[in-house]
mmCIF file of C-alpha atoms in Angstrom:
data_model
loop_
_atom_site.group_PDB
_atom_site.id
_atom_site.type_symbol
_atom_site.label_atom_id
_atom_site.label_comp_id
_atom_site.label_asym_id
_atom_site.label_seq_id
_atom_site.Cartn_x
_atom_site.Cartn_y
_atom_site.Cartn_z
ATOM 1 C CA MET A 98 -35.212 -61.706 2.525
ATOM 2 C CA PRO A 99 -32.208 -62.064 2.513
ATOM 3 C CA ALA A 100 -30.645 -60.825 5.504
ATOM 4 C CA SER A 101 -27.840 -58.868 4.038
ATOM 5 C CA LEU A 102 -31.442 -56.557 2.857
ATOM 6 C CA PHE A 103 -32.947 -56.354 5.889
ATOM 7 C CA ILE A 104 -29.523 -55.475 7.169
ATOM 8 C CA ILE A 105 -29.287 -52.485 5.421
ATOM 9 C CA LEU A 106 -33.003 -51.849 5.655
ATOM 10 C CA SER A 107 -32.479 -51.978 9.447
ATOM 11 C CA VAL A 108 -29.840 -49.379 9.146
ATOM 12 C CA VAL A 109 -31.841 -47.120 6.724
ATOM 13 C CA LEU A 110 -34.715 -47.211 9.149
ATOM 14 C CA ALA A 111 -32.363 -46.925 11.575
ATOM 15 C CA ALA A 112 -30.595 -43.512 10.024
ATOM 16 C CA ALA A 113 -34.252 -42.097 9.687
ATOM 17 C CA VAL A 114 -34.951 -42.609 13.093
ATOM 18 C CA ILE A 115 -31.451 -40.254 14.044
ATOM 19 C CA VAL A 116 -32.360 -37.966 11.607
ATOM 20 C CA GLY A 117 -35.804 -37.323 12.759
ATOM 21 C CA ALA A 118 -35.042 -37.618 15.992
ATOM 22 C CA VAL A 119 -32.444 -34.742 15.556
ATOM 23 C CA LEU A 120 -34.890 -32.734 13.226
ATOM 24 C CA LEU A 121 -37.246 -32.628 16.308
ATOM 25 C CA LEU A 122 -34.305 -31.660 18.683
ATOM 26 C CA VAL A 123 -33.558 -29.004 16.751
ATOM 27 C CA ARG A 124 -37.118 -27.530 16.050
ATOM 28 C CA GLY A 125 -37.463 -27.769 20.197
ATOM 29 C CA HIS A 126 -34.490 -25.852 20.615
ATOM 30 C CA THR A 127 -34.814 -23.238 18.304
ATOM 31 C CA ASP A 128 -38.446 -23.178 19.950
ATOM 32 C CA ASP A 129 -37.139 -23.269 23.455
ATOM 33 C CA LEU A 130 -34.401 -19.830 22.143
ATOM 34 C CA ALA A 131 -37.804 -17.613 20.296
ATOM 35 C CA ARG A 132 -39.508 -18.618 24.028
ATOM 36 C CA ALA A 133 -36.646 -17.190 25.661
ATOM 37 C CA GLU A 134 -36.054 -14.112 23.244
ATOM 38 C CA GLY A 135 -39.551 -13.491 23.681
ATOM 39 C CA ASP A 136 -38.865 -12.787 27.579
ATOM 40 C CA LEU A 137 -36.277 -10.985 27.914
ATOM 41 C CA ALA A 138 -37.395 -8.490 25.909
ATOM 42 C CA ASN A 139 -40.809 -8.452 28.151
ATOM 43 C CA LEU A 140 -38.587 -8.129 30.543
ATOM 44 C CA ALA A 141 -36.242 -5.273 29.366
ATOM 45 C CA LEU A 142 -39.559 -3.468 28.599
ATOM 46 C CA THR A 143 -40.384 -4.411 32.109
ATOM 47 C CA LEU A 144 -37.143 -3.495 33.639
ATOM 48 C CA GLN A 145 -37.898 -0.129 31.395
ATOM 49 C CA GLU A 146 -40.961 1.413 32.421
ATOM 50 C CA ARG A 147 -39.997 0.490 36.198
ATOM 51 C CA THR A 148 -36.498 2.812 35.874
ATOM 52 C CA ASP A 149 -37.826 5.500 34.141
ATOM 53 C CA GLY A 150 -41.327 5.784 36.996
ATOM 54 C CA ILE A 151 -38.826 5.500 39.648
ATOM 55 C CA LEU A 152 -35.974 8.364 37.900
ATOM 56 C CA GLN A 153 -40.117 10.501 37.624
ATOM 57 C CA SER A 154 -40.365 10.231 41.026
ATOM 58 C CA ILE A 155 -37.130 11.208 42.092
ATOM 59 C CA GLU A 156 -37.263 14.368 39.202
ATOM 60 C CA GLY A 157 -40.957 15.233 41.485
ATOM 61 C CA VAL A 158 -38.979 14.923 44.399
ATOM 62 C CA LEU A 159 -36.229 17.765 43.166
ATOM 63 C CA ARG A 160 -38.129 19.952 41.626
ATOM 64 C CA ASP A 161 -40.543 20.424 44.709
ATOM 65 C CA LEU A 162 -37.177 21.372 46.328
ATOM 66 C CA VAL A 163 -36.183 23.463 44.040
ATOM 67 C CA ASP A 164 -39.565 24.963 43.789
ATOM 68 C CA ARG A 165 -39.608 25.559 47.785
ATOM 69 C CA ILE A 166 -36.044 27.680 47.491
ATOM 70 C CA PRO A 167 -37.297 31.203 47.908
ATOM 71 C CA GLN A 168 -36.172 33.744 44.832
ATOM 72 C CA ALA A 169 -33.788 35.953 47.051
ATOM 73 C CA SER A 170 -31.933 32.401 48.695
ATOM 74 C CA LEU A 171 -31.298 31.918 44.501
ATOM 75 C CA ARG A 172 -28.429 34.506 44.258
ATOM 76 C CA ALA A 173 -24.966 33.584 45.031
ATOM 77 C CA SER A 174 -24.834 35.489 48.135
ATOM 78 C CA GLU A 175 -28.077 33.815 50.300
ATOM 79 C CA PHE A 176 -27.987 30.257 48.706
ATOM 80 C CA ASP A 177 -24.818 29.230 50.841
ATOM 81 C CA GLY A 178 -26.866 30.691 54.342
ATOM 82 C CA PHE A 179 -30.367 28.897 52.829
ATOM 83 C CA ALA A 180 -28.643 25.381 51.830
ATOM 84 C CA GLY A 181 -27.244 25.114 55.162
ATOM 85 C CA SER A 182 -29.611 25.923 57.239
ATOM 86 C CA GLN A 183 -31.492 23.450 59.593
ATOM 87 C CA ALA A 184 -35.495 24.306 58.302
ATOM 88 C CA THR A 185 -33.416 23.739 55.004
ATOM 89 C CA LYS A 186 -31.715 20.344 56.594
ATOM 90 C CA ALA A 187 -35.442 19.057 57.339
ATOM 91 C CA VAL A 188 -36.761 20.224 54.653
ATOM 92 C CA LEU A 189 -34.159 17.299 52.543
ATOM 93 C CA VAL A 190 -34.117 14.665 54.999
ATOM 94 C CA GLY A 191 -38.319 14.611 54.552
ATOM 95 C CA ALA A 192 -37.202 14.670 51.211
ATOM 96 C CA SER A 193 -34.404 12.153 51.054
ATOM 97 C CA CYS A 194 -37.121 9.465 53.372
ATOM 98 C CA SER A 195 -39.808 10.161 50.950
ATOM 99 C CA LEU A 196 -38.819 7.541 47.841
ATOM 100 C CA PRO A 197 -36.745 4.252 48.915
ATOM 101 C CA GLN A 198 -34.136 4.826 46.268
ATOM 102 C CA ILE A 199 -32.986 8.070 46.699
ATOM 103 C CA VAL A 200 -30.012 7.972 49.466
ATOM 104 C CA ARG A 201 -28.950 11.069 49.173
ATOM 105 C CA ILE A 202 -30.349 14.609 48.488
ATOM 106 C CA ASP A 203 -27.455 17.490 48.766
ATOM 107 C CA LEU A 204 -27.317 21.237 47.628
ATOM 108 C CA VAL A 205 -24.200 22.122 45.714
ATOM 109 C CA ASN A 206 -23.225 26.168 45.441
ATOM 110 C CA ALA A 207 -22.368 27.706 42.139
ATOM 111 C CA ARG A 208 -18.698 27.218 43.144
ATOM 112 C CA GLY A 209 -19.216 22.830 43.457
ATOM 113 C CA ARG A 210 -19.028 23.715 47.152
ATOM 114 C CA LEU A 211 -21.629 20.579 48.719
ATOM 115 C CA VAL A 212 -23.339 23.545 51.394
ATOM 116 C CA GLY A 213 -26.457 21.456 52.211
ATOM 117 C CA THR A 214 -27.535 17.607 53.133
ATOM 118 C CA SER A 215 -29.496 14.656 53.456
ATOM 119 C CA ASN A 216 -26.907 13.391 55.588
ATOM 120 C CA PRO A 217 -27.092 13.070 59.116
ATOM 121 C CA ARG A 218 -23.363 13.329 60.162
ATOM 122 C CA PRO A 219 -22.374 17.256 59.930
ATOM 123 C CA MET A 220 -19.982 18.296 57.192
ATOM 124 C CA SER A 221 -16.219 18.234 59.198
ATOM 125 C CA ASP A 222 -14.030 19.647 56.340
ATOM 126 C CA PRO A 223 -15.261 21.707 52.805
ATOM 127 C CA ILE A 224 -16.024 18.877 50.035
ATOM 128 C CA TYR A 225 -16.051 20.227 46.754
ATOM 129 C CA LEU A 226 -17.297 18.067 43.935
ATOM 130 C CA THR A 227 -16.741 20.188 40.851
ATOM 131 C CA GLY A 228 -15.292 17.209 38.816
ATOM 132 C CA ALA A 229 -18.312 15.012 39.504
ATOM 133 C CA SER A 230 -19.556 14.755 36.141
ATOM 134 C CA TYR A 231 -23.183 16.020 36.859
ATOM 135 C CA TYR A 232 -21.488 19.203 37.790
ATOM 136 C CA GLN A 233 -19.263 20.004 35.317
ATOM 137 C CA ALA A 234 -21.864 19.408 32.666
ATOM 138 C CA LEU A 235 -24.808 21.257 34.099
ATOM 139 C CA SER A 236 -22.403 23.859 34.791
ATOM 140 C CA THR A 237 -21.348 24.156 31.241
ATOM 141 C CA ASP A 238 -24.759 23.770 29.854
ATOM 142 C CA PRO A 239 -27.328 26.184 30.549
ATOM 143 C CA SER A 240 -29.920 24.389 28.602
ATOM 144 C CA LEU A 241 -29.611 21.832 30.686
ATOM 145 C CA THR A 242 -32.298 21.479 33.578
ATOM 146 C CA SER A 243 -31.355 17.596 34.698
ATOM 147 C CA TYR A 244 -28.439 15.965 34.493
ATOM 148 C CA LEU A 245 -28.419 12.027 34.650
ATOM 149 C CA SER A 246 -24.847 10.307 35.896
ATOM 150 C CA GLU A 247 -22.931 7.818 34.852
ATOM 151 C CA PRO A 248 -22.507 4.605 37.584
ATOM 152 C CA MET A 249 -19.924 5.286 40.351
ATOM 153 C CA ARG A 250 -19.102 3.575 43.006
ATOM 154 C CA ILE A 251 -19.931 5.601 47.220
ATOM 155 C CA ARG A 252 -16.263 5.071 48.665
ATOM 156 C CA THR A 253 -17.833 4.327 52.610
ATOM 157 C CA THR A 254 -20.360 1.722 51.677
ATOM 158 C CA GLY A 255 -19.158 0.443 48.093
ATOM 159 C CA LYS A 256 -22.414 0.290 46.293
ATOM 160 C CA LYS A 257 -22.743 2.075 43.086
ATOM 161 C CA VAL A 258 -25.134 4.674 42.480
ATOM 162 C CA LEU A 259 -26.481 6.978 40.232
ATOM 163 C CA SER A 260 -27.027 10.835 40.419
ATOM 164 C CA LEU A 261 -30.139 13.109 38.998
ATOM 165 C CA ALA A 262 -28.811 16.541 39.660
#
């Protein structure tokens, strides 16, 4: 066999080996991508289910609190007194401690003023929440029974929270 033919066959064989190796790498990469996509989809589903469960639990706590408000206290003239009482504060503190995801529970009157809270610190000045998206949504749309806000940053801690109102 002439030397030039041997060199040509060696080059062709080397090229075939390289092409084969590249095809195996591409196929392996494609399989890895497909596996990663499946893992990501499973993770997204797990996170969705967990988030739904947490939000349902929080909503259950809030419904229980609303059910505890005496009918007479739902009148605008009575609500502030009810919401600001020590008995109501004790209930709010207990409810806010019932789930680790609850940071604080606030009671806001029809005028947007914070009148009751589970926050242990006393309120020194009146706080109005009329600019909050949840207050605006719930006060303008009577068909809404609850509202989940966009993430908001708490000024004092820098943490982001969602408000379920």
